[in-house]
mmCIF file with all atom_site columns, C-alpha atoms in Angstrom:
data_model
loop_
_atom_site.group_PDB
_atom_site.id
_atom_site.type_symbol
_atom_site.label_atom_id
_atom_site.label_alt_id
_atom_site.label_comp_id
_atom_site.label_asym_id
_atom_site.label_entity_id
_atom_site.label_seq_id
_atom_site.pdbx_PDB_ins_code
_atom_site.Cartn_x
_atom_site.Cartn_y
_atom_site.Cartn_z
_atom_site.occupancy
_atom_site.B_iso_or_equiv
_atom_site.pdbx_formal_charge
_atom_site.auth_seq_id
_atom_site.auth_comp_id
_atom_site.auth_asym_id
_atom_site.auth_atom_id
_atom_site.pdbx_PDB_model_num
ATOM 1  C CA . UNK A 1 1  ? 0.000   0.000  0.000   1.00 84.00 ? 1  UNK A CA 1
ATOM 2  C CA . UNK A 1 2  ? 2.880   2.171  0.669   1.00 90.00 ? 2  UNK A CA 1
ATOM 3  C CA . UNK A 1 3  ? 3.924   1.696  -2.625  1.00 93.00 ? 3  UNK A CA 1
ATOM 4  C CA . UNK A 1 4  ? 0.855   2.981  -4.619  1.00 93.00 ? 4  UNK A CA 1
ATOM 5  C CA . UNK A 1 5  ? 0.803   6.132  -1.994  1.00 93.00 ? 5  UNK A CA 1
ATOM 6  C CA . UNK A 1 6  ? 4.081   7.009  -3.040  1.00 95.00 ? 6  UNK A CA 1
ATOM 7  C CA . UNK A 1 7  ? 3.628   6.407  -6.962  1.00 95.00 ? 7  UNK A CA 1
ATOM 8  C CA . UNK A 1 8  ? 0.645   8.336  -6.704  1.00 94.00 ? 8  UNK A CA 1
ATOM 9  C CA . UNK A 1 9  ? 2.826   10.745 -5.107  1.00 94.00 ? 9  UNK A CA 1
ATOM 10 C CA . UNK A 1 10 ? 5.063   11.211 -7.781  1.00 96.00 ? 10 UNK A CA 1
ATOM 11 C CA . UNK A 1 11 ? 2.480   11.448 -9.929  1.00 96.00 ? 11 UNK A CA 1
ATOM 12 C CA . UNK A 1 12 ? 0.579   14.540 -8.645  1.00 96.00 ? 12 UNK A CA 1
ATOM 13 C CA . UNK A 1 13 ? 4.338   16.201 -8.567  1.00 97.00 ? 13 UNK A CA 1
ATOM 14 C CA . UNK A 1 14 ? 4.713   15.323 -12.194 1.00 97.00 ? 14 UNK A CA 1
ATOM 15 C CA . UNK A 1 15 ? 1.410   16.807 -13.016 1.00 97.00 ? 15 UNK A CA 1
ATOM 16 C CA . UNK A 1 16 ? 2.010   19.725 -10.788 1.00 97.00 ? 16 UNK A CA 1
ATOM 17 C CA . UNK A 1 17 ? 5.349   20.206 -13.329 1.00 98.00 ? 17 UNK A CA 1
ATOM 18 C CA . UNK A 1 18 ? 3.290   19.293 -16.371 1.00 96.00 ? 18 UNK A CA 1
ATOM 19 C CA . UNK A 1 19 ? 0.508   21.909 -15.585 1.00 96.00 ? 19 UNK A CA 1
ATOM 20 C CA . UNK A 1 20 ? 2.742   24.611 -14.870 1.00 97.00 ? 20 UNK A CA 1
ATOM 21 C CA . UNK A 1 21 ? 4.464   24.230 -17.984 1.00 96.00 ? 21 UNK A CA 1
ATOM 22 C CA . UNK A 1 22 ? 1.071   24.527 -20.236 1.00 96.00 ? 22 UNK A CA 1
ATOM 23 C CA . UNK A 1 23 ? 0.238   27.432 -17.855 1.00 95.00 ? 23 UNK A CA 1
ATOM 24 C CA . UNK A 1 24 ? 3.065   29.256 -19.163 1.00 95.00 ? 24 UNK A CA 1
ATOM 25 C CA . UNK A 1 25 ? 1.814   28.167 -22.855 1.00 92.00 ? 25 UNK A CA 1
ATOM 26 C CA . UNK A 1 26 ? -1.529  30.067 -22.173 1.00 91.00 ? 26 UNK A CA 1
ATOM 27 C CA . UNK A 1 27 ? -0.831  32.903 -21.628 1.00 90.00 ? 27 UNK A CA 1
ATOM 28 C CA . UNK A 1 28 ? -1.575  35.378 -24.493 1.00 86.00 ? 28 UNK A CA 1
ATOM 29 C CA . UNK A 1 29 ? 1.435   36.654 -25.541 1.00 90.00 ? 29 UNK A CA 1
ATOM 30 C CA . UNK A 1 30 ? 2.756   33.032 -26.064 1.00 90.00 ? 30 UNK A CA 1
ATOM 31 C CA . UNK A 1 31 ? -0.519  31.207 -27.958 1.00 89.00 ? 31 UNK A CA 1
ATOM 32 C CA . UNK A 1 32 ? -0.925  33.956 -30.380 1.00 89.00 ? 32 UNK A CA 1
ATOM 33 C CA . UNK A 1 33 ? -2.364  31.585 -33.566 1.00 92.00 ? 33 UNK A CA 1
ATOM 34 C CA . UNK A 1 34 ? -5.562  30.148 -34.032 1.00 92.00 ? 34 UNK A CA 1
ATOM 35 C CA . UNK A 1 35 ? -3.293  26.728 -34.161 1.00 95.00 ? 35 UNK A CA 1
ATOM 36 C CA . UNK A 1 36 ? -1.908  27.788 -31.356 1.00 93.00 ? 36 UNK A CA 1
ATOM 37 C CA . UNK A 1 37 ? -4.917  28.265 -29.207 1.00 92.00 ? 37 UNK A CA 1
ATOM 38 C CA . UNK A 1 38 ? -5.985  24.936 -30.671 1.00 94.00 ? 38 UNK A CA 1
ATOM 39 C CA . UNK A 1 39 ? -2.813  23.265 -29.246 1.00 95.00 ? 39 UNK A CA 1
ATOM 40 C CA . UNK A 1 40 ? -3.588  25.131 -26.038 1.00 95.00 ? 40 UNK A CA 1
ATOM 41 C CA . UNK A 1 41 ? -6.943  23.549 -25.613 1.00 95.00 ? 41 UNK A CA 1
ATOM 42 C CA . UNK A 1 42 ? -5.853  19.770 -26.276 1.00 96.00 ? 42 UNK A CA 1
ATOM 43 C CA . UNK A 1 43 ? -3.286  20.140 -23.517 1.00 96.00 ? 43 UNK A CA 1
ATOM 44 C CA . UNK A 1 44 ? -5.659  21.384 -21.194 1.00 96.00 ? 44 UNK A CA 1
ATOM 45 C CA . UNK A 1 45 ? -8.373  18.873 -21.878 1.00 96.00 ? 45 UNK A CA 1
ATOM 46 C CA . UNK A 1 46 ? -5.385  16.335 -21.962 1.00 96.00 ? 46 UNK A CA 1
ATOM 47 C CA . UNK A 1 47 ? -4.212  17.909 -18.245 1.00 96.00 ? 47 UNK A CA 1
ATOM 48 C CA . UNK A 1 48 ? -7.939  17.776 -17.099 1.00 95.00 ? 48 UNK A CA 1
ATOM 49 C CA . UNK A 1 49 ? -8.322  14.233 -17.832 1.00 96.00 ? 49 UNK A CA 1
ATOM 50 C CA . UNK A 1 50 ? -5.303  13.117 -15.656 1.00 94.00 ? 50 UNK A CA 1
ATOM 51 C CA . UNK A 1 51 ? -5.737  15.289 -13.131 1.00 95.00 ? 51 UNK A CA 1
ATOM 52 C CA . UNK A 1 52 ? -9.422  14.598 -12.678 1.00 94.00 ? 52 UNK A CA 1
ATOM 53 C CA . UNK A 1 53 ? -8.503  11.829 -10.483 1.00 92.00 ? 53 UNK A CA 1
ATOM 54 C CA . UNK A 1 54 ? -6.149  13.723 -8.568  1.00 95.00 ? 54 UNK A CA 1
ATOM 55 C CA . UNK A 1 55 ? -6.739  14.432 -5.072  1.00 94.00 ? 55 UNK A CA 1
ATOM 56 C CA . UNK A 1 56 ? -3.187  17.080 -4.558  1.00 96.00 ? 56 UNK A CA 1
ATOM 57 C CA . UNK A 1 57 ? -5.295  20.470 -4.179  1.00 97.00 ? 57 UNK A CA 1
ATOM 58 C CA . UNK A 1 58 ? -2.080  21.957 -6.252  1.00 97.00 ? 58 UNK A CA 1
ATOM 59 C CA . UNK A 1 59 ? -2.887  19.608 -9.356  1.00 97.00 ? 59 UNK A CA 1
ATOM 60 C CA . UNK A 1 60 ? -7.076  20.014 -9.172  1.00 96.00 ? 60 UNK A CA 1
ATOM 61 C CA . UNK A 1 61 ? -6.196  24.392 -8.741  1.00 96.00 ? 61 UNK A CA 1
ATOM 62 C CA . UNK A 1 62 ? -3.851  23.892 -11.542 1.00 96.00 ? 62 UNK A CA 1
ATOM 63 C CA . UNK A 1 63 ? -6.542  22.301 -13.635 1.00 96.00 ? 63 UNK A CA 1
ATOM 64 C CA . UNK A 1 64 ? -9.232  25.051 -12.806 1.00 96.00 ? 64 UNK A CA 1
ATOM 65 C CA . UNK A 1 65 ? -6.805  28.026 -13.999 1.00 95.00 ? 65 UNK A CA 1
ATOM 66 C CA . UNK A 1 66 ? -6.165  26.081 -16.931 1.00 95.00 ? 66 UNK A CA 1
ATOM 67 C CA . UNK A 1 67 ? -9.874  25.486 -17.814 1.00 94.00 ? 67 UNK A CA 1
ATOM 68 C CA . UNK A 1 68 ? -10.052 29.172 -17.296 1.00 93.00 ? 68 UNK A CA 1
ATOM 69 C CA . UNK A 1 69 ? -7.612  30.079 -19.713 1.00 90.00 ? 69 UNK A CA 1
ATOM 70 C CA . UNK A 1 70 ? -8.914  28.284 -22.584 1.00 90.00 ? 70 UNK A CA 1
ATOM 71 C CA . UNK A 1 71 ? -12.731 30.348 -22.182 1.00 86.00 ? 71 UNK A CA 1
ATOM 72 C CA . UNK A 1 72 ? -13.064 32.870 -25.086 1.00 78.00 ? 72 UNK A CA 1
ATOM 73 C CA . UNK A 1 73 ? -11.679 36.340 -24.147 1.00 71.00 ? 73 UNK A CA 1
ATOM 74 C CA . UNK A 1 74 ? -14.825 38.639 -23.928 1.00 72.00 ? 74 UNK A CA 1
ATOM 75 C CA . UNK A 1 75 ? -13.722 42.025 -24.664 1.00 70.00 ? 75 UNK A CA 1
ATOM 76 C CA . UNK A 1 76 ? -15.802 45.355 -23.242 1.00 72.00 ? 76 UNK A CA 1
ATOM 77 C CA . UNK A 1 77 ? -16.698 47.411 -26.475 1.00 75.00 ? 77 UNK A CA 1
ATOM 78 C CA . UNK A 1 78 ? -18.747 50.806 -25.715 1.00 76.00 ? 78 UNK A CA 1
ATOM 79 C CA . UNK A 1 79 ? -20.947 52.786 -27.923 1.00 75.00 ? 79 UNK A CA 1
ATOM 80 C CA . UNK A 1 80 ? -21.299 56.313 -28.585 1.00 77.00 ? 80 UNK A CA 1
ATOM 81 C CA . UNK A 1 81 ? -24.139 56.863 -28.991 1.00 69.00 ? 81 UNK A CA 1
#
């Protein structure tokens, strides 16, 4: 049993290193191109899937922020009228 504990350990610490790393990839001024954002998405949906059994708070925060990134950017646009 200790075994799995600490293989699950190592785990959440790879994902931990894994997430930050497409972090960095999403934000804007990196994932400029449509293929780009693309990209972006699959390694977030890829991220979400292993971390969706996760139960390191770091790995299932890391996996919010990332789902957050992805969302459309709404920008505020005001009339003069």
């Amino acid at each position: 049993m200790k075994h799995i504990q600490k293989i699950d350990g190592i785990i959440d610490e790879l994902l931990v290193q894994l997430g930050e790393m497409v972090k960095r990839l999403s934000h804007p001024d990196v994932t400029r191109s449509r293929d780009e954002r693309a990209a972006l998405a699959r390694s977030v949906r890829q991220f979400s899937v292993c971390a969706a059994t996760s139960k390191d708070p770091r790995v299932l925060s890391l996996a919010d922020d990332l789902e957050q990134s992805i969302k459309p950017r709404l920008r505020l646009v005001a009339s003069r009228n």
